[in-house]
Coordinates of C-alpha atoms in Angstrom, one line a residue:
M707 CA 20.7 2.3 -9.8
H708 CA 18.5 5.0 -10.4
A709 CA 17.1 2.6 -13.2
V710 CA 14.8 1.7 -11.3
A711 CA 12.6 4.5 -11.5
A712 CA 12.7 4.0 -15.1
A713 CA 12.3 0.4 -15.9
P714 CA 10.4 -0.1 -19.4
P715 CA 6.6 0.2 -19.0
L716 CA 4.3 -2.7 -19.6
P717 CA 1.8 -2.6 -22.1
L718 CA -1.1 -1.2 -20.6
S719 CA -2.1 1.5 -23.0
A720 CA -5.4 -1.1 -24.7
P721 CA -6.7 -1.8 -20.8
A722 CA -6.7 1.8 -19.9
R723 CA -8.5 3.4 -22.4
R724 CA -11.1 0.8 -21.6
A725 CA -11.3 1.0 -18.0
P726 CA -12.3 4.3 -16.1
H727 CA -14.3 2.1 -13.9
L728 CA -11.1 1.2 -12.4
L729 CA -9.7 4.9 -11.7
P730 CA -10.8 5.3 -8.0
L731 CA -9.0 1.9 -7.5
L732 CA -5.5 3.3 -9.7
A733 CA -5.8 6.4 -7.7
V734 CA -5.4 4.0 -4.2
I735 CA -2.6 2.7 -5.4
A736 CA -1.1 5.9 -6.6
L737 CA -1.5 8.0 -3.6
L738 CA -0.3 5.1 -1.8
A739 CA 3.5 7.3 -2.1
T740 CA 1.8 10.4 -0.8
P741 CA 2.9 11.1 3.0
P742 CA -0.1 11.1 5.7
L743 CA -2.2 13.8 5.6
G744 CA -1.9 14.2 9.6
G745 CA 2.1 14.0 11.5
D746 CA 0.7 11.4 13.0
G747 CA 0.9 9.3 10.6
S748 CA -3.3 8.3 11.4
A749 CA -4.5 9.1 8.0
T750 CA -3.7 9.3 4.6
A751 CA -5.0 10.3 1.0
A752 CA -4.5 6.5 0.6
D753 CA -7.6 6.0 2.9
A754 CA -9.4 8.6 1.4
A755 CA -9.9 7.5 -2.2
C756 CA -10.1 4.3 -0.5
A757 CA -13.7 5.6 0.7
V758 CA -14.2 6.8 -2.4
L759 CA -13.1 3.4 -4.0
V760 CA -16.1 1.4 -1.6
L761 CA -19.2 4.2 -2.7
W762 CA -18.3 3.6 -6.7
A763 CA -18.5 0.3 -6.2
L764 CA -21.5 0.6 -4.4
L765 CA -23.4 2.7 -7.0
A766 CA -22.2 0.3 -9.8
V767 CA -23.8 -2.1 -8.0
V768 CA -27.2 -0.4 -8.0
R769 CA -26.4 0.8 -11.4
S770 CA -25.7 -2.5 -12.8
G771 CA -29.2 -4.0 -10.5
E772 CA -27.5 -7.3 -10.8
R773 CA -27.5 -10.3 -8.0
P774 CA -23.4 -8.5 -7.2
L775 CA -21.6 -11.6 -5.3
S776 CA -22.6 -15.1 -5.2
R777 CA -23.7 -17.1 -1.8
R778 CA -20.3 -18.6 -1.4
A779 CA -18.7 -14.9 -2.1
A780 CA -21.3 -13.4 0.3
I781 CA -20.1 -15.7 3.3
V782 CA -16.7 -15.7 2.6
M783 CA -16.7 -12.1 2.2
G784 CA -19.4 -11.4 5.2
L785 CA -17.3 -14.0 7.9
P786 CA -15.2 -11.4 9.7
V787 CA -17.7 -8.9 9.8
T788 CA -19.2 -10.9 13.3
G789 CA -15.9 -11.2 15.1
I790 CA -15.0 -7.6 14.9
C791 CA -17.9 -6.5 15.8
V792 CA -18.1 -9.0 19.0
A793 CA -14.7 -7.5 19.4
A794 CA -16.3 -4.2 19.6
M795 CA -18.9 -4.5 21.7
G796 CA -16.4 -5.9 23.6
A797 CA -13.9 -2.6 23.8
A798 CA -14.0 -1.1 27.4
D799 CA -13.4 2.5 25.8
P800 CA -16.6 3.5 23.0
S801 CA -14.6 5.6 21.1
T802 CA -11.4 3.2 20.9
A803 CA -13.7 0.8 19.9
I804 CA -15.7 3.1 17.3
A805 CA -12.2 4.0 15.5
G806 CA -11.8 0.7 15.4
L807 CA -14.8 -0.8 13.8
G808 CA -14.2 1.4 11.4
R809 CA -10.4 0.4 10.5
Y810 CA -11.0 -3.2 10.5
L811 CA -13.8 -3.2 8.1
Q812 CA -12.2 -1.0 5.4
I813 CA -9.5 -2.9 5.4
F814 CA -11.2 -5.9 5.9
V815 CA -14.2 -6.1 4.1
L816 CA -15.3 -3.3 2.3
V817 CA -12.0 -2.6 -0.5
P818 CA -11.6 -6.0 -0.6
L819 CA -15.2 -6.2 -1.5
A820 CA -15.3 -3.6 -3.8
V821 CA -12.4 -5.1 -5.9
L822 CA -13.8 -7.9 -6.0
L823 CA -16.8 -6.2 -7.0
L824 CA -15.6 -3.7 -10.1
L825 CA -12.6 -6.7 -11.5
R826 CA -14.3 -7.4 -14.5
D827 CA -11.9 -9.4 -16.5
R828 CA -8.5 -10.5 -16.7
D829 CA -7.6 -7.9 -18.3
D830 CA -8.6 -5.2 -14.8
F831 CA -6.7 -7.9 -13.6
R832 CA -3.6 -7.4 -15.1
L833 CA -4.3 -3.4 -15.3
A834 CA -3.8 -2.9 -11.5
A835 CA -1.0 -5.5 -11.1
C836 CA 0.7 -3.2 -13.0
A837 CA -0.2 -0.2 -11.1
V838 CA 1.4 -2.1 -7.9
I839 CA 4.1 -2.6 -10.3
G840 CA 4.4 1.1 -10.9
L841 CA 4.1 2.1 -7.5
A842 CA 7.3 -0.6 -6.4
L843 CA 9.2 0.9 -9.2
F844 CA 9.0 4.5 -7.7
E845 CA 9.1 3.9 -3.8
G846 CA 12.0 1.2 -5.1
G847 CA 14.0 4.2 -7.2
V848 CA 12.9 6.9 -4.2
G849 CA 14.6 3.0 -1.5
V850 CA 17.5 2.7 -3.7
Q851 CA 18.5 6.6 -4.3
Q852 CA 18.1 6.9 -0.1
Y853 CA 20.9 4.5 0.5
L854 CA 23.3 5.4 -2.2
T855 CA 23.0 8.9 -0.4
S856 CA 22.7 7.6 3.4
T857 CA 19.9 9.4 2.8
G858 CA 17.4 6.7 4.3
A859 CA 15.5 5.5 8.0
S860 CA 19.3 5.0 10.9
Y861 CA 19.7 1.9 10.7
M862 CA 23.0 0.1 12.5
G863 CA 23.4 3.7 12.9
E864 CA 24.1 4.9 9.3
D865 CA 20.9 6.0 7.6
I866 CA 21.0 3.9 4.4
R867 CA 18.1 1.8 4.9
A868 CA 15.2 2.5 1.9
V869 CA 11.8 3.0 3.3
G870 CA 10.7 5.3 0.0
T871 CA 8.7 8.3 1.0
F872 CA 7.1 6.2 4.0
G873 CA 9.7 7.7 6.5
A874 CA 11.0 5.7 9.3
S875 CA 8.0 5.5 11.3
D876 CA 6.6 3.5 8.7
I877 CA 9.9 1.5 7.9
M878 CA 7.8 -1.2 6.5
G879 CA 6.1 0.4 4.2
M880 CA 8.3 0.6 1.1
S881 CA 9.5 -3.2 1.8
T882 CA 5.8 -3.8 1.4
V883 CA 5.1 -2.2 -1.6
V884 CA 8.2 -3.0 -3.6
S885 CA 7.9 -6.7 -2.5
C886 CA 3.7 -7.0 -3.7
G887 CA 5.3 -5.5 -6.3
L888 CA 7.5 -8.5 -7.3
L889 CA 5.3 -10.6 -6.4
C890 CA 3.3 -9.9 -9.4
A891 CA 5.6 -9.4 -12.0
I892 CA 6.8 -12.6 -11.4
G893 CA 3.4 -14.0 -11.8
L894 CA 3.1 -12.1 -15.0
A895 CA 6.5 -13.2 -16.9
L896 CA 5.9 -17.0 -15.0
D897 CA 2.7 -17.9 -16.6
P898 CA 3.1 -21.3 -18.8
T899 CA 0.1 -21.2 -20.6
P900 CA 1.0 -21.2 -25.0
G901 CA 0.0 -17.6 -26.3
A902 CA 1.0 -15.6 -23.0
S903 CA 2.2 -12.2 -24.3
R904 CA 6.1 -12.4 -24.1
G905 CA 6.6 -9.3 -24.1
R906 CA 4.1 -8.6 -20.7
R907 CA 6.7 -11.6 -19.7
R908 CA 9.2 -9.2 -20.6
A909 CA 8.4 -6.5 -19.4
A910 CA 7.7 -7.5 -16.1
L911 CA 10.6 -9.9 -15.8
G912 CA 12.6 -7.0 -15.9
C913 CA 10.8 -4.9 -13.2
A914 CA 10.9 -8.0 -11.5
A915 CA 14.9 -8.5 -11.8
L916 CA 15.2 -4.6 -10.6
L917 CA 13.2 -5.1 -7.7
L918 CA 14.8 -7.2 -5.9
V919 CA 18.1 -4.8 -5.5
P920 CA 15.4 -2.3 -3.3
L921 CA 13.9 -5.2 -1.5
A922 CA 18.1 -5.8 0.1
V923 CA 18.1 -2.7 1.0
S924 CA 15.4 -2.4 3.0
F925 CA 16.7 -4.6 5.6
S926 CA 12.7 -5.9 6.0
R927 CA 13.7 -9.7 7.8
G928 CA 10.2 -10.6 7.8
A929 CA 9.5 -9.0 4.5
W930 CA 12.5 -11.1 3.0
I931 CA 11.3 -14.1 3.7
A932 CA 8.1 -13.5 3.0
T933 CA 9.0 -12.4 -0.3
A934 CA 10.8 -15.6 -0.5
V935 CA 8.1 -18.3 0.5
A936 CA 5.6 -16.3 -1.8
A937 CA 8.0 -16.8 -4.7
C938 CA 9.0 -20.1 -4.6
T939 CA 4.8 -20.7 -4.2
V940 CA 4.6 -19.2 -7.7
L941 CA 7.6 -20.6 -8.7
V942 CA 6.1 -23.9 -8.5
L943 CA 2.7 -22.9 -9.1
S944 CA 3.9 -22.3 -12.7
G945 CA 5.9 -25.8 -12.9
V946 CA 8.6 -27.4 -11.0
R947 CA 11.1 -27.8 -13.8
R948 CA 11.0 -24.4 -14.4
A949 CA 11.2 -23.6 -10.2
L950 CA 14.4 -25.1 -10.1
V951 CA 15.9 -23.1 -12.8
V952 CA 14.9 -19.4 -11.8
L953 CA 15.5 -21.1 -7.8
A954 CA 19.9 -21.5 -8.7
A955 CA 19.9 -17.9 -11.0
L956 CA 18.4 -15.9 -7.9
A957 CA 20.9 -17.3 -5.7
A958 CA 23.1 -17.0 -8.6
A959 CA 22.2 -13.3 -9.1
T960 CA 22.1 -13.0 -5.2
V961 CA 25.8 -13.6 -4.9
V962 CA 26.9 -11.0 -7.1
L963 CA 24.0 -9.0 -5.6
V964 CA 25.4 -8.8 -1.9
G965 CA 28.8 -8.9 -3.3
A966 CA 28.4 -5.4 -5.2
S967 CA 26.5 -4.1 -2.5
G968 CA 30.7 -2.4 -1.0
S969 CA 30.4 -1.0 2.3
G970 CA 26.2 -2.5 2.8
S971 CA 28.0 -6.3 1.7
Q972 CA 28.6 -6.6 5.5
M973 CA 25.6 -5.0 7.2
L974 CA 23.4 -7.8 4.1
Q975 CA 24.4 -10.7 5.5
E976 CA 24.6 -9.8 9.1
R977 CA 21.0 -9.4 8.7
L978 CA 20.7 -12.1 6.9
S979 CA 22.6 -13.9 9.6
S980 CA 19.9 -12.7 12.2
I981 CA 16.8 -14.6 10.9
T982 CA 18.9 -17.5 11.6
Q983 CA 19.5 -15.8 15.4
V984 CA 16.8 -14.9 17.0
E985 CA 17.4 -18.2 19.9
S986 CA 21.1 -17.5 20.3
A987 CA 22.0 -14.3 20.1
P988 CA 18.1 -12.0 19.5
D989 CA 18.8 -8.7 19.1
Q990 CA 17.0 -6.5 21.1
S991 CA 14.2 -6.1 19.1
V992 CA 13.6 -9.8 18.8
T993 CA 13.2 -9.3 22.4
D994 CA 11.2 -7.1 22.6
R995 CA 9.0 -9.4 19.7
Y996 CA 9.3 -12.3 21.6
T997 CA 7.8 -10.4 24.3
M998 CA 5.0 -8.7 23.2
W999 CA 4.2 -12.3 21.8
A1000 CA 3.6 -13.7 25.2
A1001 CA 2.0 -10.9 26.1
A1002 CA -0.7 -11.3 23.8
E1003 CA -1.0 -15.3 24.6
L1004 CA -1.9 -14.0 28.1
M1005 CA -4.1 -11.5 26.9
W1006 CA -6.3 -14.2 25.1
R1007 CA -5.9 -16.7 28.3
Q1008 CA -7.9 -13.8 30.1
S1009 CA -10.8 -13.9 27.6
P1010 CA -10.4 -16.4 25.3
L1011 CA -13.4 -16.3 23.2
T1012 CA -13.9 -12.8 22.6
G1013 CA -10.5 -10.8 23.5
V1014 CA -9.6 -7.8 24.8
G1015 CA -12.0 -5.6 22.6
L1016 CA -10.6 -3.4 19.3
K1017 CA -7.8 -1.7 19.9
G1018 CA -6.9 -2.8 23.9
F1019 CA -3.7 -4.5 23.1
P1020 CA -2.2 -1.6 24.1
D1021 CA -4.1 -0.4 27.5
H1022 CA -2.9 -4.1 28.7
R1023 CA 0.3 -4.7 27.4
D1024 CA 2.2 -3.8 30.5
A1025 CA -0.2 -5.7 32.8
N1026 CA 0.6 -8.7 30.8
S1027 CA 4.4 -8.1 29.6
S1028 CA 8.1 -9.1 31.2
L1029 CA 10.8 -6.8 32.0
A1030 CA 12.8 -7.2 28.8
L1031 CA 10.1 -5.0 26.9
S1032 CA 11.3 -2.0 25.7
S1033 CA 9.6 1.1 25.9
G1034 CA 9.7 1.7 22.7
S1035 CA 12.0 0.9 18.6
D1036 CA 14.3 4.0 17.9
T1037 CA 13.8 6.0 14.1
A1038 CA 15.6 9.0 12.8
G1039 CA 16.6 9.5 9.0
A1040 CA 14.2 9.6 6.1
G1041 CA 14.1 13.5 6.6
A1042 CA 13.4 13.1 10.2
A1043 CA 14.8 13.8 13.8
F1044 CA 15.0 11.1 16.2
K1045 CA 12.1 9.5 17.5
R1046 CA 11.2 6.7 20.2
Q1047 CA 8.2 5.2 18.8
P1048 CA 5.9 3.5 21.0
L1049 CA 5.0 -0.7 20.7
L1050 CA 1.3 -0.7 20.4
S1051 CA 0.8 -4.1 18.7
P1052 CA 3.0 -7.5 18.8
H1053 CA 4.0 -6.9 15.3
N1054 CA 2.1 -10.5 14.4
M1055 CA -0.9 -10.0 13.2
Y1056 CA -2.9 -13.8 14.0
L1057 CA -1.7 -12.8 17.6
L1058 CA -3.5 -9.5 18.0
V1059 CA -6.2 -10.9 16.5
L1060 CA -6.5 -14.2 18.8
S1061 CA -5.6 -11.3 22.0
E1062 CA -8.6 -8.5 20.1
Q1063 CA -10.9 -10.5 19.4
G1064 CA -10.4 -14.0 20.7
L1065 CA -11.6 -17.8 19.5
I1066 CA -14.8 -15.5 17.4
G1067 CA -11.9 -13.0 15.4
V1068 CA -9.7 -16.1 15.0
V1069 CA -13.0 -18.7 13.3
T1070 CA -14.4 -15.4 11.3
L1071 CA -11.1 -13.5 10.4
V1072 CA -8.2 -15.8 10.1
G1073 CA -11.1 -18.6 8.5
G1074 CA -11.9 -16.2 5.9
W1075 CA -8.1 -15.8 5.0
A1076 CA -8.5 -19.3 4.3
A1077 CA -11.3 -20.2 2.5
L1078 CA -9.5 -17.6 -0.2
L1079 CA -6.6 -19.4 -0.6
V1080 CA -8.3 -23.2 -0.6
A1081 CA -10.9 -21.3 -3.5
G1082 CA -7.9 -19.7 -5.5
A1083 CA -6.0 -23.1 -5.5
R1084 CA -9.0 -24.6 -6.8
R1085 CA -9.9 -22.5 -9.5
L1086 CA -5.9 -22.0 -10.6
H1087 CA -6.4 -25.5 -10.7
R1088 CA -9.3 -25.8 -12.8
A1089 CA -7.8 -23.6 -14.7
R1090 CA -4.8 -25.3 -15.5
R1091 CA -6.7 -28.0 -16.7
L1092 CA -8.4 -26.2 -18.9
G1093 CA -5.6 -24.6 -20.9
A1094 CA -6.8 -20.7 -19.3
P1095 CA -4.2 -17.8 -18.6
L1096 CA -2.5 -18.4 -15.4
D1097 CA -1.1 -15.5 -15.1
C1098 CA -3.6 -14.1 -12.9
A1099 CA -4.3 -16.8 -10.5
L1100 CA -0.4 -16.5 -10.0
V1101 CA -0.5 -13.0 -9.2
A1102 CA -3.1 -13.5 -6.7
T1103 CA -1.6 -16.8 -4.7
G1104 CA 1.8 -15.3 -4.4
L1105 CA 0.3 -11.9 -3.2
L1106 CA -2.1 -13.5 -1.0
T1107 CA 0.6 -16.3 0.0
W1108 CA 3.1 -13.6 0.7
L1109 CA -0.1 -11.0 3.5
L1110 CA -0.1 -14.5 5.6
V1111 CA 3.8 -15.7 5.9
D1112 CA 4.1 -11.8 6.8
F1113 CA 1.7 -12.0 9.1
F1114 CA 3.1 -13.5 11.3
Y1115 CA 6.0 -11.0 10.7
G1116 CA 3.9 -8.0 11.2
D1117 CA 0.5 -6.4 11.8
I1118 CA -2.2 -3.3 9.7
G1119 CA -0.5 -0.3 10.5
G1120 CA 0.6 3.0 8.6
P1121 CA 0.9 4.3 5.9
S1122 CA 0.8 1.3 3.9
T1123 CA -2.3 -0.9 5.0
A1124 CA -4.5 0.6 2.1
L1125 CA -2.3 -2.0 0.2
T1126 CA -3.2 -4.3 1.8
A1127 CA -6.8 -4.2 1.7
L1128 CA -6.2 -3.8 -2.2
V1129 CA -4.4 -7.6 -1.8
L1130 CA -7.2 -9.4 -0.6
G1131 CA -9.0 -7.4 -3.2
L1132 CA -7.1 -9.1 -5.7
A1133 CA -6.9 -12.6 -3.5
A1134 CA -10.8 -12.4 -3.3
W1135 CA -11.7 -11.3 -7.5
W1136 CA -9.4 -14.9 -8.3
A1137 CA -10.9 -17.0 -5.8
L1138 CA -14.5 -16.1 -6.0
A1139 CA -15.9 -14.1 -9.3
T1140 CA -18.2 -15.0 -10.9
R1141 CA -17.3 -13.3 -14.1
G1142 CA -14.1 -12.6 -16.5
T1143 CA -11.7 -15.9 -14.4
A1144 CA -12.8 -18.1 -17.7
T1145 CA -12.5 -20.9 -14.7
T1146 CA -16.2 -21.0 -14.2

């Protein structure tokens, strides 16, 4: 199992030597594996690197003297600013509004825009994707070790939940990184274009197989569902016949994996079964989630157009929740003592935007994500028609699909949030870039 951290490296030497302009981007990816700078987990080294990344991209644009964005790209990338600013002005606490404004602009506008501007061609994109795979292998290796040695986060009374370096306070962090790395590997491995590098495809396929293990022992239902949907999407886009063969092989591998997981097989089976039991026999976490979803809907009904303001959900939660809502979730393990984690969001990004930003936020922010998905799909179709390589298209589509599905079960927050911004940036480059995609 420890081989997860020592997977065969992908052939990156040539692109790495000629891509010093990507150093800030690669630094953000690497620093995602470091612990938070403060005890509350609100500040991370990756966030600091994001600020450097944005500044680096700005200087690169000024130095080039070229028009950095097309009109369509400027509209799509700038559209969320409207809803975010309106929601910030409607917040009850100015200091909270400013903090929320900075965070939303960082994750959904500035960092994705910086990634879009810095990536020059497909080799740059592949290098970034391989860096995400490397991060996922590292986090996955740590997570598997936590599972095998019972040093992970607490799950059903045992410290076996794989969380990587993110700790028990961000149990979704490792599963997010591993899911994104897995989809990057699948996209690079399934490029159907004749002449695609066999060495890169085989290495990527091996990495994808290794990453299935830490994803399984993360016990994250939301990540499982989002990864399954995104992986199936990538498979179908790479070829229907291939998709059927790979899905059959994955089904067989899953049976073997669950059967060989020893004492953890029953827990994996119970966790899988719980996905279909959220209505008939929901656990407390599911009850809390449904209660907060209902609270978010009530907040939106009170202010349909603009919502209750950025970061306003915690202040309005209790007034709009039923007695079924617990006081918080229990976290322990992975080197941390028992702690009661407060429930400060609905764990659904769409409902969070709806409750805090209203219809304006949904149209501008969620509408921007939909525009990226449509534009990326159209560019993928053109690339297929031209016979261009599809690996970047498959990776970008898979990552964006994963994010949009995962947002039904989670939202932004925690040390892994910077990866959300990078995913949007990679998707934006494929959908909107005017250079390097060979499909224009």
